[in-house]
Amino acid sequence: MARSGAAGRPGLLLACGLLLWGATAGGASKVEVSLLEVVEVELGQTARIPCNFSLPEASDYAYINWFYIDKRSRTKIYYMVRGQVFEVDTEYKGRVAMEDDFTLTISRVTLQDARTFVCQVGAGSLGVGENRTKLHIYKTPEPPEIQVNDAGIPVTSKEIPKIAVCISKNGFPAPNITWYKNGSPLWQDDTKISILSTLIKESSGLYTVSSTLFARVSREDRQSRFHCAVSYCLLGADQTAVSEKVNVTVFYSTEKLSLVIRSPQPQVREGDEVTLHCEGDGNPPPEYNLLKVQEGAQAEEKDLTSSNGVLILRKVKKEDSGRYLCRTFDLDSMASLEATAELSVNYLEGLKITPEGPIQLQQGEGLALTCDARGSKPLELRWKKEKKGKLLGHGKQLKLSNVTLESSGNYSCEVSVAGVPGLSRSKQVYVAVHAKPQISPKDSLVPVKQNELVTLMCRATALPEPTITWSINGTVQNHIDHHHVISNLTVQVTPELLQSGVTCMATNKLGTSSLHITLQLRTTTTSPPPIGNTTAEPIKKEQKTQESKGVIIVAVIVCILVIAVLGAVLYFLHKKGKIPCNRTGKQDITRPDARKDEIVVEVKSDKLPEEAGLLQGANSEKRPAGDQAEKYIDLRN
Ligand SMILES: *[C@@H]1O[C@H](CO)[C@@H](O)[C@H](O)[C@H]1NC(C)=O
Ligand SMILES: *[C@@H]1O[C@H](CO)[C@@H](O)[C@H](O)[C@H]1NC(C)=O
Ligand SMILES: *[C@@H]1O[C@H](CO)[C@@H](O)[C@H](O)[C@H]1NC(C)=O
Ligand SMILES: *[C@@H]1O[C@H](CO)[C@@H](O)[C@H](O)[C@H]1NC(C)=O
Ligand SMILES: *[C@@H]1O[C@H](CO)[C@@H](O)[C@H](O)[C@H]1NC(C)=O
Ligand SMILES: *[C@@H]1O[C@H](CO)[C@@H](O)[C@H](O)[C@H]1NC(C)=O
Ligand SMILES: *[C@@H]1O[C@H](CO)[C@@H](O)[C@H](O)[C@H]1NC(C)=O
Ligand SMILES: *[C@@H]1O[C@H](CO)[C@@H](O)[C@H](O)[C@H]1NC(C)=O
Ligand SMILES: *[C@@H]1O[C@H](CO)[C@@H](O)[C@H](O)[C@H]1NC(C)=O
């Protein structure tokens, strides 16, 4: 465009001149100034408005002016001429300055500073350039405060009830308030929700917004959570601050009523703590009436004093069983609601055993014990000897027959109610069986050594308790445990004693028993060499060797007898000539020779089955005794 000025035709001069003017006045000057469109600053802080300009190379600016624009007129507030700065006497005096890069700073900004500022750069013949920046002042509003309507809101309310008020103070510019229920935003609607907002401009110029939420509530809103959010713009971005979440008290009538029985276990037992609980779903809870229905010819109701529909029966009795009724009256619907529950208290009583103890019996007698009780359900009865003893039987009766001393003791009847855990009782009766003394024969043979001190033991049982006397003098020690008496006699072994032995006698009013104790000298030479080791009890070993000796003797005698009989038979037959010497049944009966031994064994087996078994076991073949006996008979025929 500047080149057009070189045109030489006079007719075009005007046009050229117009163009030239247009070029300078229309901003086509060589000075380009660039400013930010908007600068935002928080109230009270320092605003910085940078001013950039570019000039052709090797040229310099002449001046820089800063203005603000107010209702289209501009006011110079600061300028710089040839490196010198001047502050104009305006409202900005003292608050403005320019940094080295020509950035204008305004300190302690006020709401009035929210206006447009112009940076003008002059560079002599190059012209003048300018650009402008809008200064935005903002103030973050205070976090929103929520005030919930704590009076409680009836669901039946005619008008749309007030829920809460939300206030956010001192913001700039004016912020917005949005309401939320359970996290979802609420919008104005004609029938259910109404939001009333007010904006107050404070004397400071800041805005305080408040918003009141009106909304219809339902039963379910007792769990709803409301909150409000304040939203504002900051540096071109949306910001929000949220209030705390609140819930409202909702009033609604009782629709469902129930009467609940609470007890330690489903089956209520006498003595349990039982709670009857009227539970209605209204808010506030209604007034409850708790009644007991008296069953009978005419069902009547008895009022029970309860607090808030709760009745605690601390130690429930069987008389507390029955039908309970909870009643409430709803004032809104004018309807009465009822709920009932049945309480049945399980019991167990009147436990007794007949005949009553203590029971005295004579040995050999019999007795039937009967256990009786009453309960709310079928009873289970168990008999035991002593409380922790083993089970003797089930059912009402326990029969004892042919009793012995050992039958003495406590017989316990345990009763429990079927299907009611923990409801049981027990009772016991003492049975004493009188018997004459019995002495344990175990101690009748005592191995001793000459002259040693020996302790002889006599164990007797009887009821009444027996007294034990010894036939000789010595040191006696007695131990008595119920009907067992143990008496120890310590004496020195003398030849006379070895010969006479010792007698112990147990006596009670029913009779006397005695035991003769033989003292036997312990000798090592007469006994056969021990098979096992020598630690085995001497008495047992002695018995064993005697037994085995007896067995051997019997076996030998039987063998001799059999051989003799066989010999006699064979001899007889031979003499008669019925059997030739060379064919003794061999052709008739093809029996292997080994079997002949078995035949011998069978003869014995008739008389001594145990030994036969033993000997059979020694043979490799096992066959039934009868089988072989038959063959033996065959052979003879
Ligand atoms: C003002 O400055 C902005 C940003 O640098 C630029 O885009 C714009 O063209 C300038 N306006 C004038 C009239 O120079
Ligand atoms: C001014 O110039 C500086 C440096 O060249 C640059 O960083 C800044 O963005 C410029 N500002 C404007 C408003 O053009
Ligand atoms: C305030 O709400 C209106 C309408 O929803 C919206 O247009 C405006 O941008 C909001 N202002 C702020 C500061 O969020
Ligand atoms: C709000 O709800 C909580 C828990 O759900 C409850 O403890 C509190 O009492 C309720 N407050 C009101 C005013 O209903
Ligand atoms: C009684 O018991 C004794 C010893 O236990 C026994 O000998 C007797 O035969 C029993 N009598 C009856 C009738 O059972
Ligand atoms: C039987 O019961 C009574 C009373 O409980 C007790 O004193 C006695 O020792 C019991 N007798 C036996 C033999 O356990
Ligand atoms: C036992 O000793 C008493 C005196 O302590 C005496 O009178 C009695 O004869 C003695 N009996 C025997 C069997 O030795
Ligand atoms: C009797 O003697 C036996 C063994 O000889 C002993 O175990 C027991 O404790 C004694 N009893 C008394 C009452 O001295
Ligand atoms: C005695 O016999 C037992 C078992 O029969 C055995 O354990 C023990 O070692 C034997 N003792 C001696 C001294 O032989």
Coordinates of N, CA and C and ligand atoms in Angstrom, one line a residue, residues 386 409-410 428 430 482, ligand 6:
E386 N -25.0 -92.9 89.2 CA -24.2 -91.7 89.5 C -24.5 -90.7 88.3
G409 N -25.6 -97.4 95.3 CA -25.1 -96.1 94.8 C -26.3 -95.2 94.5
N410 N -26.0 -94.1 93.9 CA -27.0 -93.1 93.5 C -27.5 -93.4 92.1
Q428 N -31.8 -87.7 92.0 CA -31.2 -89.0 92.2 C -31.7 -89.6 93.5
Y430 N -30.7 -92.7 96.5 CA -29.6 -93.5 96.9 C -30.1 -94.9 97.3
H482 N -16.0 -96.5 101.2 CA -17.4 -96.9 101.1 C -17.5 -98.4 101.7
Ligands
LIG6 C1 -24.8 -90.1 96.5 O1 -25.2 -88.7 96.5 C2 -25.0 -88.1 97.8 C3 -25.6 -86.7 97.7 O2 -25.4 -86.1 96.5 C4 -23.5 -88.0 98.0 O3 -23.3 -87.4 99.3 C5 -23.0 -89.4 98.0 O4 -21.6 -89.4 98.2 C6 -23.3 -90.1 96.7 N1 -22.9 -91.5 96.9 C7 -22.1 -92.1 96.0 C8 -21.8 -93.5 96.3 O5 -21.7 -91.5 95.1

